[in-house]
């Protein structure tokens, strides 16, 4: 079984186990943020050298006070079954399931330079109106764009970047030459 299938099954199991999806979703967001900010923790969880009981103790120490009991039991179960290296993938899949159940559409926006909170709020509002759905907006900076914006909504990419426009222009110039 591929790791993405395993991650999907564990995410679905956590989702089915939760009676309070919003609190576990908050826990999952905290875990994702912690893992992205701590490469040491992620390396620890993926390391086959570190014994499971130590990984379990680390997770207990770090998260016992901050996450729901269901989430903590789930983390401990992953360690017991040797699935902790898949934690990031499982958490990402859980968020997708949570968003789908709540009618939320995740949108990833890549921009040349940082957007202010007001600009992000306006963009989120416009997207929500256009898509007729609630939007969870994630914005990242990408200086390679040279300006403009690239929106990823599901499997669809809307490329309004200067970089893309220049490559289209270059392609037209080569065809005419």
mmCIF file of C-alpha atoms in Angstrom:
data_model
loop_
_atom_site.group_PDB
_atom_site.id
_atom_site.type_symbol
_atom_site.label_atom_id
_atom_site.label_comp_id
_atom_site.label_asym_id
_atom_site.label_seq_id
_atom_site.Cartn_x
_atom_site.Cartn_y
_atom_site.Cartn_z
ATOM 1 C CA UNK A 1 0.000 0.000 0.000
ATOM 2 C CA UNK A 2 1.381 3.410 -0.898
ATOM 3 C CA UNK A 3 2.018 5.987 1.776
ATOM 4 C CA UNK A 4 -0.644 8.343 0.370
ATOM 5 C CA UNK A 5 -3.291 5.604 0.662
ATOM 6 C CA UNK A 6 -2.185 4.855 4.231
ATOM 7 C CA UNK A 7 -2.214 8.584 5.085
ATOM 8 C CA UNK A 8 -5.724 8.909 3.640
ATOM 9 C CA UNK A 9 -6.981 5.955 5.700
ATOM 10 C CA UNK A 10 -5.536 7.284 8.958
ATOM 11 C CA UNK A 11 -6.868 10.777 8.243
ATOM 12 C CA UNK A 12 -10.300 9.299 7.533
ATOM 13 C CA UNK A 13 -10.121 7.294 10.772
ATOM 14 C CA UNK A 14 -9.309 10.418 12.796
ATOM 15 C CA UNK A 15 -12.060 12.333 11.033
ATOM 16 C CA UNK A 16 -14.604 9.579 11.739
ATOM 17 C CA UNK A 17 -13.498 9.399 15.387
ATOM 18 C CA UNK A 18 -14.045 13.080 16.085
ATOM 19 C CA UNK A 19 -17.339 14.318 17.411
ATOM 20 C CA UNK A 20 -15.991 17.863 17.638
ATOM 21 C CA UNK A 21 -14.327 18.354 14.271
ATOM 22 C CA UNK A 22 -13.563 22.019 14.911
ATOM 23 C CA UNK A 23 -11.454 21.391 18.029
ATOM 24 C CA UNK A 24 -9.519 18.570 16.370
ATOM 25 C CA UNK A 25 -9.080 20.738 13.267
ATOM 26 C CA UNK A 26 -7.539 23.402 15.504
ATOM 27 C CA UNK A 27 -5.273 20.717 16.979
ATOM 28 C CA UNK A 28 -4.267 19.574 13.501
ATOM 29 C CA UNK A 29 -3.445 23.160 12.501
ATOM 30 C CA UNK A 30 -1.278 23.479 15.635
ATOM 31 C CA UNK A 31 0.512 20.212 14.830
ATOM 32 C CA UNK A 32 1.140 21.252 11.226
ATOM 33 C CA UNK A 33 2.511 24.605 12.350
ATOM 34 C CA UNK A 34 4.721 22.956 14.980
ATOM 35 C CA UNK A 35 6.106 20.428 12.494
ATOM 36 C CA UNK A 36 6.789 23.119 9.899
ATOM 37 C CA UNK A 37 8.574 25.281 12.493
ATOM 38 C CA UNK A 38 10.581 22.434 14.012
ATOM 39 C CA UNK A 39 12.584 20.377 11.569
ATOM 40 C CA UNK A 40 14.134 18.615 14.571
ATOM 41 C CA UNK A 41 10.750 17.253 15.655
ATOM 42 C CA UNK A 42 9.953 16.097 12.149
ATOM 43 C CA UNK A 43 13.359 14.386 11.842
ATOM 44 C CA UNK A 44 12.826 12.770 15.241
ATOM 45 C CA UNK A 45 9.462 11.342 14.211
ATOM 46 C CA UNK A 46 10.826 10.029 10.920
ATOM 47 C CA UNK A 47 13.972 8.525 12.449
ATOM 48 C CA UNK A 48 14.011 4.722 12.655
ATOM 49 C CA UNK A 49 16.801 4.956 15.259
ATOM 50 C CA UNK A 50 14.754 6.683 17.959
ATOM 51 C CA UNK A 51 12.675 4.137 19.918
ATOM 52 C CA UNK A 52 8.903 4.415 19.804
ATOM 53 C CA UNK A 53 8.579 4.922 23.552
ATOM 54 C CA UNK A 54 10.808 8.021 23.321
ATOM 55 C CA UNK A 55 8.791 9.418 20.400
ATOM 56 C CA UNK A 56 5.625 8.789 22.378
ATOM 57 C CA UNK A 57 7.050 10.581 25.419
ATOM 58 C CA UNK A 58 8.143 13.543 23.282
ATOM 59 C CA UNK A 59 4.663 13.927 21.782
ATOM 60 C CA UNK A 60 3.078 13.571 25.219
ATOM 61 C CA UNK A 61 5.351 16.249 26.689
ATOM 62 C CA UNK A 62 4.893 18.678 23.800
ATOM 63 C CA UNK A 63 1.176 18.397 23.185
ATOM 64 C CA UNK A 64 -0.661 16.988 26.230
ATOM 65 C CA UNK A 65 -1.626 20.446 27.504
ATOM 66 C CA UNK A 66 -2.498 21.888 24.107
ATOM 67 C CA UNK A 67 -4.532 19.320 22.176
ATOM 68 C CA UNK A 68 -7.790 17.460 22.643
ATOM 69 C CA UNK A 69 -7.586 13.962 24.203
ATOM 70 C CA UNK A 70 -8.737 12.360 20.927
ATOM 71 C CA UNK A 71 -5.867 14.014 19.067
ATOM 72 C CA UNK A 72 -3.302 12.930 21.652
ATOM 73 C CA UNK A 73 -4.569 9.328 21.604
ATOM 74 C CA UNK A 74 -4.377 9.381 17.831
ATOM 75 C CA UNK A 75 -0.749 10.575 17.928
ATOM 76 C CA UNK A 76 0.130 7.838 20.423
ATOM 77 C CA UNK A 77 -1.579 5.217 18.243
ATOM 78 C CA UNK A 78 0.412 6.358 15.198
ATOM 79 C CA UNK A 79 3.642 5.895 17.130
ATOM 80 C CA UNK A 80 2.585 2.458 18.412
ATOM 81 C CA UNK A 81 1.846 1.324 14.856
ATOM 82 C CA UNK A 82 5.013 2.842 13.406
ATOM 83 C CA UNK A 83 3.127 5.349 11.238
ATOM 84 C CA UNK A 84 4.576 8.533 12.759
ATOM 85 C CA UNK A 85 6.738 9.223 9.657
ATOM 86 C CA UNK A 86 3.447 9.813 7.804
ATOM 87 C CA UNK A 87 2.176 12.352 10.333
ATOM 88 C CA UNK A 88 2.503 15.400 8.054
ATOM 89 C CA UNK A 89 0.687 13.680 5.190
ATOM 90 C CA UNK A 90 -2.044 12.425 7.529
ATOM 91 C CA UNK A 91 -2.569 15.900 8.986
ATOM 92 C CA UNK A 92 -2.771 17.467 5.514
ATOM 93 C CA UNK A 93 -5.343 14.864 4.410
ATOM 94 C CA UNK A 94 -7.360 15.450 7.597
ATOM 95 C CA UNK A 95 -7.587 19.172 6.816
ATOM 96 C CA UNK A 96 -8.886 18.366 3.338
ATOM 97 C CA UNK A 97 -11.589 16.124 4.831
ATOM 98 C CA UNK A 98 -12.472 18.755 7.425
ATOM 99 C CA UNK A 99 -12.687 21.498 4.798
ATOM 100 C CA UNK A 100 -14.880 19.347 2.552
ATOM 101 C CA UNK A 101 -17.274 18.556 5.392
ATOM 102 C CA UNK A 102 -17.619 22.257 6.210
ATOM 103 C CA UNK A 103 -17.925 23.431 2.589
ATOM 104 C CA UNK A 104 -14.591 25.248 2.693
ATOM 105 C CA UNK A 105 -12.482 25.560 -0.444
ATOM 106 C CA UNK A 106 -8.733 25.841 0.147
ATOM 107 C CA UNK A 107 -7.017 28.350 -2.150
ATOM 108 C CA UNK A 108 -3.263 28.763 -2.397
ATOM 109 C CA UNK A 109 -2.159 32.148 -3.713
ATOM 110 C CA UNK A 110 1.420 32.815 -4.767
ATOM 111 C CA UNK A 111 2.317 36.494 -4.986
ATOM 112 C CA UNK A 112 5.437 38.455 -5.827
ATOM 113 C CA UNK A 113 5.523 40.402 -2.580
ATOM 114 C CA UNK A 114 3.786 40.124 0.771
ATOM 115 C CA UNK A 115 0.115 41.096 0.936
ATOM 116 C CA UNK A 116 -1.160 43.179 3.834
ATOM 117 C CA UNK A 117 -3.887 41.728 6.031
ATOM 118 C CA UNK A 118 -6.390 44.065 4.368
ATOM 119 C CA UNK A 119 -5.342 42.905 0.883
ATOM 120 C CA UNK A 120 -5.593 39.264 1.964
ATOM 121 C CA UNK A 121 -9.063 39.876 3.417
ATOM 122 C CA UNK A 122 -10.195 41.567 0.179
ATOM 123 C CA UNK A 123 -8.784 38.733 -1.934
ATOM 124 C CA UNK A 124 -10.488 36.154 0.272
ATOM 125 C CA UNK A 125 -13.777 38.057 0.042
ATOM 126 C CA UNK A 126 -13.610 38.305 -3.766
ATOM 127 C CA UNK A 127 -12.751 34.617 -4.094
ATOM 128 C CA UNK A 128 -15.574 33.621 -1.742
ATOM 129 C CA UNK A 129 -18.018 35.667 -3.794
ATOM 130 C CA UNK A 130 -16.782 34.327 -7.153
ATOM 131 C CA UNK A 131 -16.658 30.702 -6.007
ATOM 132 C CA UNK A 132 -19.854 31.018 -3.956
ATOM 133 C CA UNK A 133 -18.106 29.096 -1.158
ATOM 134 C CA UNK A 134 -16.184 29.825 1.996
ATOM 135 C CA UNK A 135 -12.483 30.122 1.171
ATOM 136 C CA UNK A 136 -9.458 29.221 3.285
ATOM 137 C CA UNK A 137 -6.698 31.375 1.806
ATOM 138 C CA UNK A 138 -3.020 30.539 2.100
ATOM 139 C CA UNK A 139 -0.656 33.153 0.670
ATOM 140 C CA UNK A 140 3.045 32.610 -0.052
ATOM 141 C CA UNK A 141 5.616 34.909 -1.552
ATOM 142 C CA UNK A 142 7.333 33.899 -4.792
ATOM 143 C CA UNK A 143 9.764 36.526 -6.148
ATOM 144 C CA UNK A 144 10.164 34.508 -9.367
ATOM 145 C CA UNK A 145 6.684 35.663 -10.430
ATOM 146 C CA UNK A 146 7.979 39.232 -11.037
ATOM 147 C CA UNK A 147 4.477 40.507 -10.184
ATOM 148 C CA UNK A 148 0.863 39.383 -10.365
ATOM 149 C CA UNK A 149 -0.691 36.348 -8.711
ATOM 150 C CA UNK A 150 -1.055 32.608 -9.218
ATOM 151 C CA UNK A 151 -4.136 30.966 -7.689
ATOM 152 C CA UNK A 152 -4.374 27.225 -7.099
ATOM 153 C CA UNK A 153 -7.936 26.101 -6.429
ATOM 154 C CA UNK A 154 -8.064 22.337 -6.235
ATOM 155 C CA UNK A 155 -6.522 21.006 -9.421
ATOM 156 C CA UNK A 156 -7.023 24.273 -11.315
ATOM 157 C CA UNK A 157 -4.295 26.898 -11.614
ATOM 158 C CA UNK A 158 -5.028 30.485 -12.628
ATOM 159 C CA UNK A 159 -1.757 32.109 -13.613
ATOM 160 C CA UNK A 160 -1.911 35.896 -13.723
ATOM 161 C CA UNK A 161 1.786 36.403 -13.064
ATOM 162 C CA UNK A 162 4.077 38.687 -15.010
ATOM 163 C CA UNK A 163 6.407 35.724 -15.515
ATOM 164 C CA UNK A 164 3.628 33.762 -17.254
ATOM 165 C CA UNK A 165 2.599 36.726 -19.397
ATOM 166 C CA UNK A 166 6.200 37.220 -20.511
ATOM 167 C CA UNK A 167 6.551 33.557 -21.424
ATOM 168 C CA UNK A 168 3.336 33.742 -23.471
ATOM 169 C CA UNK A 169 4.627 36.847 -25.246
ATOM 170 C CA UNK A 170 7.946 35.151 -25.906
ATOM 171 C CA UNK A 171 6.118 32.166 -27.394
ATOM 172 C CA UNK A 172 4.097 34.434 -29.699
ATOM 173 C CA UNK A 173 7.235 36.247 -30.825
ATOM 174 C CA UNK A 174 8.970 32.962 -31.693
ATOM 175 C CA UNK A 175 5.972 31.779 -33.695
ATOM 176 C CA UNK A 176 5.875 35.002 -35.739
ATOM 177 C CA UNK A 177 9.631 35.070 -36.409
#
